[in-house]
Amino acid sequence: SGRRSLRRPFATSSGACPGIVGRSYRHVEATHTTEPHFVLRTLHQSWIINFFCNYEESRGNYLVDVDGNRMLDLYTQISSIPIGYNHPALLKLMTNPHNLSTFVNRPALGILPPENFPDKISESLLSVAPSGMSRVQTMACGSCSNENAFKSMFIWYRNKERGQTAPSDQDLSTCMVNQAPGCPDLSILSFMGSFHGRTMGCLATTHSKVIHKLDIPSFDWPIAPFPRLQYPLEEFTRENAQEESRCLEEVEDLIVKWRQKGKPVAGIVVEPIQAEGGDNHASPDFFRSLRNIARKHGSAFHVDEVQTGGGTTGKFWAHEHWGMDDPADIVSFSKKLLTGGYFQRDELQPDKPYRIFNTWMGDPSKNLFLAEVLNVIHRENLLEEVTRSGKALLKGLYELQGQYPNILSRARGQGTFCAVDICDDETRNSIMLKARDKGVILGGCGDRSIRFRPALVFKEYHVHIFLNIFSDVLAQLK
Amino acid sequence: SGRRSLRRPFATSSGACPGIVGRSYRHVEATHTTEPHFVLRTLHQSWIINFFCNYEESRGNYLVDVDGNRMLDLYTQISSIPIGYNHPALLKLMTNPHNLSTFVNRPALGILPPENFPDKISESLLSVAPSGMSRVQTMACGSCSNENAFKSMFIWYRNKERGQTAPSDQDLSTCMVNQAPGCPDLSILSFMGSFHGRTMGCLATTHSKVIHKLDIPSFDWPIAPFPRLQYPLEEFTRENAQEESRCLEEVEDLIVKWRQKGKPVAGIVVEPIQAEGGDNHASPDFFRSLRNIARKHGSAFHVDEVQTGGGTTGKFWAHEHWGMDDPADIVSFSKKLLTGGYFQRDELQPDKPYRIFNTWMGDPSKNLFLAEVLNVIHRENLLEEVTRSGKALLKGLYELQGQYPNILSRARGQGTFCAVDICDDETRNSIMLKARDKGVILGGCGDRSIRFRPALVFKEYHVHIFLNIFSDVLAQLK
């Protein structure tokens, strides 16, 4: 393929490939054995470094490694690069001397924001507020966003239980020592296969892989099954509708059961598409019903758009595909939005200041970039591009799946947020490595899926470049 | 005072002052009543904004607000600005075109680090590794640092319990549904008055103020008393030693009790100086004994240096004042280090990759700044400056305390990390507002303390500027 061999003095065994995460604890052990370079041994997680990158030379959809290999990137730093590498609009922003102080002086945003903060928030986050939501809180990362979104739901739920009266003296004294009623036995309902982050509150709602959860204490919170749809969807309409009904019934049963256990469900958290857990989709009907169940039982409804948000499904938010005026009480984000945070409905706003707070509360330099990213999305019609590229990508995957039925199955997606299942984990990893050797970076998810997460600037011709290479890789496997 | 009146169209009531946090839930309610500006109503926490800042015009120890008022800053964005505003060394770094891509392309650091990452880590974090620690893990903020440090301790503890054998099938299946033994009933011992962050794992070890904890579910983890020293220390040697012994005995009792409850203490977490909780100090002896108790009972020892780290106590890490070769198993940091993260001893390194992981794993652009901050600390001998300024500050506080015994008490500190108690909360807030009107920014902590958290470039002559103004404020109160 004309590719230069990778000089990777610091790299781990060749089994390391972006986004490959073995579900089995033992599997992970087996694939990482090479002793890394001295300096890197002093880094905590050196052993999962795939390769070192030259970010200065990377451009658009192409990531360049230290050896100058230029690779078409369909994984984009775990789906966190919105408009490709070194977009001129972002580089230009860095050359404006008035922006320098935003990078050099990170404020305690909650109490001492910069002068231009309201403007930057208006230009950026508020311009993409989900339907029904007028309030936004920035945070530094996805986990902190979900942690604080959960806290908002707990606070809201307890205020509702107290009838908006002040907390009792007992509430105030017990909360200081982690005891009820001050620290109440409330729960968040989540779904099997979900991923909402790895800090301890988030982790109690994450159920995608053993490696995330083993040995970490958790909460006794309810976990509902997420629909396992059969593909192609049009052939399994009845079965899939039944499957979704079954899961929704289970949600209601769990809400009742946990209320009876004395651990009421303060909120339901769900991804519009379960990403880390294997790109599991459900129908708009499923989500509309779920939102209604939450309302019926007095639980808040939190849609986690950390991976789905930012345009990759062809709409800015994946929940827009549900067609609802009132899709959620809280929508959290991070990754492609460059800053973490969440939107919420007015009712979810905590009743007192400092209930949700930390030192940095986000990072205004990320808001600067985000405002420019949104300009570019608008100016370059990137949501339309994503829709067009996504259709071409999915069409190509359907064709390859028809051609290689023993290797590929369950091609699925929305926009360019696509995935396909591989016959087994070993074949998946082999495909991903071969693709990388041909200059394409892919990521895995779930047991044996490949997830496609290109940037929003991934055009139709990039799809065809990818499909040609992917086709070659599959032909070699046959 | 010749000060221009603050134009604060977006500001809250005059009760809002940096760092004032009422301990009482009801108190906070009373001090924030003004309806904020329209745009800010859409921000989640707008009501605690003290004022808007002009960071471009701010320099060194002086923060400038939107009206051009130039204020000597002894709070420095909740102790997170290491070498003052717009330090020339940091501005210069921004003008190097080779650094631009580090800001524009934030990588998934755990798997695809930039080429210069090992060098930057060597130049920065590894050059200040605490004694006995050769491994570092970066994270985005203080809470994520502590959350993942806790997880490392749980993983280490369970591997020890299993005798380093592979987890059982039951471990693997139960952890996916939040149940023991996969999600074990382990605990972290913390101290009353401590602050370790506000995500749910951290929050279970935070016990400083009701406003942080109310209505958030928590873990049944042991909480020990932290010594309440009497001042001046030299007059209460015997009493203070007794008080520290009492707390240490309680720690051991709690470890035994929680083991008997089936919730073994996997780790002890402690701040070298309880900051948010009121600048509570303990002796080096106390910490040495605590570290030994942890070792004796097989618990990991985690020193949280998020607020104390980075030079503000006159040593780079506050725990260096204990004079130990082996002061801790884990040391976490954030704030003045600009990136979050933690150091750990080799034994605490998780046994598998991806057990500690997230998308960003920190932010290389913050490491760039940190490397330069460390150069400046070294070049400008800032730790010596801090020691000198700190002595002058504490001496001044002692004198004022002698002069105003009915207002000030318990002056204490290490380096410039100083505090003084005020007779009551109302007087404290009044002092802080009057100081601000005279051009000095202060922060509160605990019930009724003022904490001093200047940058490392706070020189002896700044101390005298501050003391003169502080003295004027106190004279007016009399």
Short mmCIF file of N, CA and C in Angstrom, two decimals, chain B residues 204-308:
data_model
loop_
_atom_site.label_atom_id
_atom_site.label_comp_id
_atom_site.label_asym_id
_atom_site.label_seq_id
_atom_site.Cartn_x
_atom_site.Cartn_y
_atom_site.Cartn_z
N ALA B 204 -19.00 11.67 48.86
CA ALA B 204 -19.14 10.78 50.01
C ALA B 204 -17.99 10.97 51.00
N THR B 205 -16.93 11.67 50.61
CA THR B 205 -15.80 11.93 51.51
C THR B 205 -15.70 13.42 51.85
N THR B 206 -16.64 14.21 51.35
CA THR B 206 -16.67 15.65 51.61
C THR B 206 -17.64 15.93 52.76
N HIS B 207 -17.17 16.66 53.77
CA HIS B 207 -18.02 16.95 54.93
C HIS B 207 -17.70 18.35 55.44
N SER B 208 -17.80 19.32 54.55
CA SER B 208 -17.49 20.67 54.99
C SER B 208 -18.73 21.55 55.11
N LYS B 209 -19.66 21.43 54.15
CA LYS B 209 -20.84 22.30 54.19
C LYS B 209 -22.08 21.56 53.69
N VAL B 210 -23.19 21.87 54.34
CA VAL B 210 -24.48 21.28 53.98
C VAL B 210 -24.81 21.48 52.51
N ILE B 211 -24.52 22.68 52.02
CA ILE B 211 -24.93 23.04 50.66
C ILE B 211 -24.35 22.10 49.60
N HIS B 212 -23.22 21.45 49.91
CA HIS B 212 -22.62 20.52 48.96
C HIS B 212 -23.34 19.17 48.92
N LYS B 213 -23.92 18.80 50.04
CA LYS B 213 -24.30 17.40 50.24
C LYS B 213 -25.80 17.12 50.28
N LEU B 214 -26.57 18.14 50.64
CA LEU B 214 -28.01 17.93 50.87
C LEU B 214 -28.71 17.33 49.64
N ASP B 215 -29.45 16.28 49.87
CA ASP B 215 -30.32 15.64 48.88
C ASP B 215 -29.59 14.71 47.90
N ILE B 216 -28.29 14.53 48.07
CA ILE B 216 -27.54 13.65 47.16
C ILE B 216 -27.29 12.31 47.85
N PRO B 217 -27.73 11.20 47.25
CA PRO B 217 -27.47 9.89 47.85
C PRO B 217 -25.97 9.68 48.07
N SER B 218 -25.64 8.91 49.09
CA SER B 218 -24.22 8.75 49.42
C SER B 218 -23.92 7.32 49.87
N PHE B 219 -22.68 7.10 50.25
CA PHE B 219 -22.25 5.79 50.73
C PHE B 219 -22.09 5.82 52.25
N ASP B 220 -22.31 4.69 52.86
CA ASP B 220 -22.11 4.56 54.30
C ASP B 220 -20.63 4.30 54.57
N TRP B 221 -19.86 5.36 54.57
CA TRP B 221 -18.41 5.29 54.75
C TRP B 221 -18.04 5.96 56.07
N PRO B 222 -16.95 5.53 56.70
CA PRO B 222 -16.60 6.08 58.01
C PRO B 222 -16.03 7.51 57.93
N ILE B 223 -16.38 8.31 58.92
CA ILE B 223 -15.95 9.72 58.97
C ILE B 223 -15.32 9.97 60.34
N ALA B 224 -14.05 10.29 60.34
CA ALA B 224 -13.33 10.50 61.61
C ALA B 224 -13.28 12.00 61.94
N PRO B 225 -13.14 12.32 63.22
CA PRO B 225 -12.95 13.74 63.57
C PRO B 225 -11.57 14.20 63.14
N PHE B 226 -11.48 15.44 62.68
CA PHE B 226 -10.17 16.03 62.37
C PHE B 226 -9.78 16.89 63.56
N PRO B 227 -8.48 16.89 63.93
CA PRO B 227 -8.08 17.66 65.12
C PRO B 227 -8.56 19.11 65.04
N ARG B 228 -9.01 19.60 66.16
CA ARG B 228 -9.37 21.02 66.27
C ARG B 228 -8.33 21.65 67.18
N LEU B 229 -7.28 22.19 66.57
CA LEU B 229 -6.16 22.71 67.35
C LEU B 229 -6.52 24.05 67.99
N GLN B 230 -5.91 24.28 69.17
CA GLN B 230 -6.08 25.57 69.84
C GLN B 230 -4.84 26.43 69.58
N TYR B 231 -5.10 27.71 69.41
CA TYR B 231 -4.02 28.65 69.06
C TYR B 231 -3.87 29.69 70.15
N PRO B 232 -2.66 30.27 70.32
CA PRO B 232 -1.42 29.94 69.61
C PRO B 232 -0.89 28.56 70.02
N LEU B 233 -0.34 27.87 69.03
CA LEU B 233 0.05 26.47 69.22
C LEU B 233 0.98 26.28 70.42
N GLU B 234 1.92 27.22 70.60
CA GLU B 234 2.93 27.03 71.65
C GLU B 234 2.31 27.08 73.05
N GLU B 235 1.13 27.64 73.18
CA GLU B 235 0.47 27.68 74.49
C GLU B 235 -0.37 26.45 74.78
N PHE B 236 -0.63 25.66 73.73
CA PHE B 236 -1.53 24.52 73.91
C PHE B 236 -0.91 23.21 73.44
N THR B 237 0.39 23.07 73.66
CA THR B 237 1.10 21.89 73.17
C THR B 237 0.45 20.60 73.66
N ARG B 238 0.22 20.53 74.96
CA ARG B 238 -0.32 19.30 75.55
C ARG B 238 -1.74 19.03 75.05
N GLU B 239 -2.58 20.07 75.11
CA GLU B 239 -3.98 19.91 74.68
C GLU B 239 -4.06 19.47 73.22
N ASN B 240 -3.23 20.07 72.39
CA ASN B 240 -3.29 19.74 70.97
C ASN B 240 -2.80 18.32 70.70
N ALA B 241 -1.78 17.91 71.42
CA ALA B 241 -1.29 16.54 71.26
C ALA B 241 -2.37 15.55 71.67
N GLN B 242 -3.07 15.86 72.75
CA GLN B 242 -4.17 15.00 73.20
C GLN B 242 -5.28 14.94 72.15
N GLU B 243 -5.60 16.10 71.62
CA GLU B 243 -6.66 16.18 70.60
C GLU B 243 -6.29 15.33 69.38
N GLU B 244 -5.03 15.41 68.97
CA GLU B 244 -4.61 14.61 67.81
C GLU B 244 -4.66 13.12 68.13
N SER B 245 -4.25 12.74 69.34
CA SER B 245 -4.32 11.32 69.74
C SER B 245 -5.75 10.82 69.71
N ARG B 246 -6.64 11.64 70.22
CA ARG B 246 -8.06 11.27 70.24
C ARG B 246 -8.56 10.98 68.83
N CYS B 247 -8.21 11.84 67.88
CA CYS B 247 -8.67 11.66 66.49
C CYS B 247 -8.05 10.40 65.88
N LEU B 248 -6.77 10.17 66.16
CA LEU B 248 -6.11 8.98 65.61
C LEU B 248 -6.72 7.70 66.16
N GLU B 249 -7.04 7.72 67.47
CA GLU B 249 -7.70 6.54 68.05
C GLU B 249 -9.04 6.29 67.38
N GLU B 250 -9.74 7.37 67.13
CA GLU B 250 -11.04 7.25 66.48
C GLU B 250 -10.89 6.65 65.07
N VAL B 251 -9.83 7.06 64.37
CA VAL B 251 -9.57 6.51 63.03
C VAL B 251 -9.43 4.99 63.12
N GLU B 252 -8.61 4.53 64.07
CA GLU B 252 -8.40 3.08 64.19
C GLU B 252 -9.70 2.37 64.58
N ASP B 253 -10.45 2.98 65.49
CA ASP B 253 -11.73 2.37 65.89
C ASP B 253 -12.67 2.24 64.68
N LEU B 254 -12.70 3.28 63.87
CA LEU B 254 -13.60 3.25 62.71
C LEU B 254 -13.16 2.19 61.69
N ILE B 255 -11.86 2.06 61.51
CA ILE B 255 -11.36 1.05 60.56
C ILE B 255 -11.80 -0.35 61.02
N VAL B 256 -11.66 -0.59 62.32
CA VAL B 256 -12.05 -1.90 62.86
C VAL B 256 -13.56 -2.08 62.73
N LYS B 257 -14.29 -1.05 63.10
CA LYS B 257 -15.76 -1.12 63.09
C LYS B 257 -16.28 -1.37 61.66
N TRP B 258 -15.71 -0.67 60.69
CA TRP B 258 -16.21 -0.84 59.31
C TRP B 258 -15.79 -2.20 58.72
N ARG B 259 -14.67 -2.71 59.17
CA ARG B 259 -14.30 -4.06 58.73
C ARG B 259 -15.32 -5.06 59.28
N GLN B 260 -15.70 -4.85 60.52
CA GLN B 260 -16.69 -5.75 61.13
C GLN B 260 -18.05 -5.62 60.45
N LYS B 261 -18.35 -4.42 59.97
CA LYS B 261 -19.62 -4.20 59.25
C LYS B 261 -19.60 -4.81 57.85
N GLY B 262 -18.44 -5.32 57.43
CA GLY B 262 -18.32 -5.88 56.08
C GLY B 262 -18.06 -4.83 55.02
N LYS B 263 -17.57 -3.66 55.45
CA LYS B 263 -17.24 -2.59 54.50
C LYS B 263 -15.82 -2.09 54.74
N PRO B 264 -14.83 -2.96 54.51
CA PRO B 264 -13.44 -2.62 54.84
C PRO B 264 -13.00 -1.28 54.24
N VAL B 265 -12.13 -0.63 54.97
CA VAL B 265 -11.59 0.66 54.54
C VAL B 265 -10.44 0.41 53.55
N ALA B 266 -10.73 0.60 52.26
CA ALA B 266 -9.71 0.40 51.23
C ALA B 266 -8.70 1.52 51.24
N GLY B 267 -9.12 2.71 51.64
CA GLY B 267 -8.22 3.85 51.64
C GLY B 267 -8.64 4.92 52.62
N ILE B 268 -7.66 5.72 53.03
CA ILE B 268 -7.90 6.90 53.86
C ILE B 268 -7.57 8.10 52.99
N VAL B 269 -8.45 9.10 52.95
CA VAL B 269 -8.15 10.31 52.18
C VAL B 269 -8.12 11.51 53.12
N VAL B 270 -7.11 12.34 52.94
CA VAL B 270 -6.97 13.48 53.85
C VAL B 270 -6.30 14.65 53.12
N GLU B 271 -6.68 15.86 53.47
CA GLU B 271 -5.99 17.05 53.00
C GLU B 271 -4.88 17.40 54.00
N PRO B 272 -3.72 17.84 53.54
CA PRO B 272 -2.67 18.27 54.47
C PRO B 272 -3.13 19.46 55.31
N ILE B 273 -3.94 20.31 54.72
CA ILE B 273 -4.63 21.36 55.47
C ILE B 273 -6.06 21.37 54.96
N GLN B 274 -7.03 21.16 55.84
CA GLN B 274 -8.43 21.21 55.39
C GLN B 274 -8.74 22.64 54.97
N ALA B 275 -8.98 22.84 53.69
CA ALA B 275 -9.08 24.21 53.18
C ALA B 275 -10.53 24.73 53.22
N GLU B 276 -11.35 24.22 52.32
CA GLU B 276 -12.76 24.61 52.27
C GLU B 276 -13.43 24.50 53.65
N GLY B 277 -13.01 23.52 54.42
CA GLY B 277 -13.61 23.27 55.73
C GLY B 277 -13.17 24.24 56.81
N GLY B 278 -12.28 25.19 56.50
CA GLY B 278 -11.93 26.20 57.48
C GLY B 278 -10.45 26.34 57.78
N ASP B 279 -9.59 25.90 56.87
CA ASP B 279 -8.14 25.95 57.10
C ASP B 279 -7.77 25.32 58.44
N ASN B 280 -8.08 24.05 58.55
CA ASN B 280 -7.76 23.30 59.76
C ASN B 280 -6.44 22.56 59.58
N HIS B 281 -5.51 22.86 60.46
CA HIS B 281 -4.18 22.25 60.40
C HIS B 281 -4.06 21.10 61.39
N ALA B 282 -3.08 20.23 61.13
CA ALA B 282 -2.67 19.25 62.14
C ALA B 282 -1.16 19.17 62.07
N SER B 283 -0.55 18.55 63.07
CA SER B 283 0.92 18.53 63.13
C SER B 283 1.49 17.48 62.19
N PRO B 284 2.76 17.62 61.79
CA PRO B 284 3.42 16.56 61.02
C PRO B 284 3.32 15.21 61.72
N ASP B 285 3.40 15.21 63.06
CA ASP B 285 3.25 13.96 63.81
C ASP B 285 1.91 13.28 63.53
N PHE B 286 0.88 14.08 63.50
CA PHE B 286 -0.45 13.53 63.24
C PHE B 286 -0.47 12.79 61.91
N PHE B 287 0.07 13.43 60.88
CA PHE B 287 0.03 12.82 59.55
C PHE B 287 0.94 11.60 59.45
N ARG B 288 2.09 11.66 60.12
CA ARG B 288 2.97 10.49 60.11
C ARG B 288 2.28 9.30 60.79
N SER B 289 1.60 9.58 61.89
CA SER B 289 0.89 8.49 62.58
C SER B 289 -0.26 7.96 61.72
N LEU B 290 -0.93 8.88 61.06
CA LEU B 290 -2.06 8.48 60.22
C LEU B 290 -1.59 7.57 59.09
N ARG B 291 -0.46 7.96 58.49
CA ARG B 291 0.10 7.16 57.41
C ARG B 291 0.46 5.76 57.93
N ASN B 292 0.98 5.68 59.14
CA ASN B 292 1.31 4.39 59.72
C ASN B 292 0.07 3.56 60.05
N ILE B 293 -0.96 4.22 60.51
CA ILE B 293 -2.22 3.50 60.78
C ILE B 293 -2.75 2.89 59.48
N ALA B 294 -2.70 3.68 58.41
CA ALA B 294 -3.16 3.16 57.11
C ALA B 294 -2.37 1.91 56.75
N ARG B 295 -1.05 1.98 56.87
CA ARG B 295 -0.20 0.85 56.51
C ARG B 295 -0.51 -0.36 57.40
N LYS B 296 -0.63 -0.10 58.69
CA LYS B 296 -0.90 -1.17 59.65
C LYS B 296 -2.19 -1.93 59.31
N HIS B 297 -3.20 -1.19 58.88
CA HIS B 297 -4.49 -1.84 58.61
C HIS B 297 -4.68 -2.21 57.15
N GLY B 298 -3.65 -2.03 56.33
CA GLY B 298 -3.74 -2.44 54.93
C GLY B 298 -4.61 -1.53 54.07
N SER B 299 -4.76 -0.30 54.51
CA SER B 299 -5.53 0.67 53.70
C SER B 299 -4.55 1.55 52.94
N ALA B 300 -4.93 1.96 51.74
CA ALA B 300 -4.10 2.89 50.99
C ALA B 300 -4.20 4.28 51.62
N PHE B 301 -3.18 5.10 51.42
CA PHE B 301 -3.16 6.44 52.02
C PHE B 301 -3.10 7.48 50.91
N HIS B 302 -4.18 8.23 50.79
CA HIS B 302 -4.36 9.19 49.70
C HIS B 302 -4.32 10.61 50.25
N VAL B 303 -3.32 11.37 49.83
CA VAL B 303 -3.20 12.75 50.25
C VAL B 303 -3.72 13.66 49.14
N ASP B 304 -4.77 14.39 49.44
CA ASP B 304 -5.43 15.25 48.46
C ASP B 304 -4.77 16.63 48.52
N GLU B 305 -3.94 16.91 47.52
CA GLU B 305 -3.22 18.19 47.47
C GLU B 305 -3.83 19.11 46.40
N VAL B 306 -5.09 18.96 46.13
CA VAL B 306 -5.73 19.79 45.10
C VAL B 306 -5.59 21.27 45.44
N GLN B 307 -5.79 21.62 46.71
CA GLN B 307 -5.66 23.03 47.07
C GLN B 307 -4.29 23.38 47.65
N THR B 308 -3.66 22.42 48.33
CA THR B 308 -2.39 22.72 49.00
C THR B 308 -1.18 22.58 48.09
#
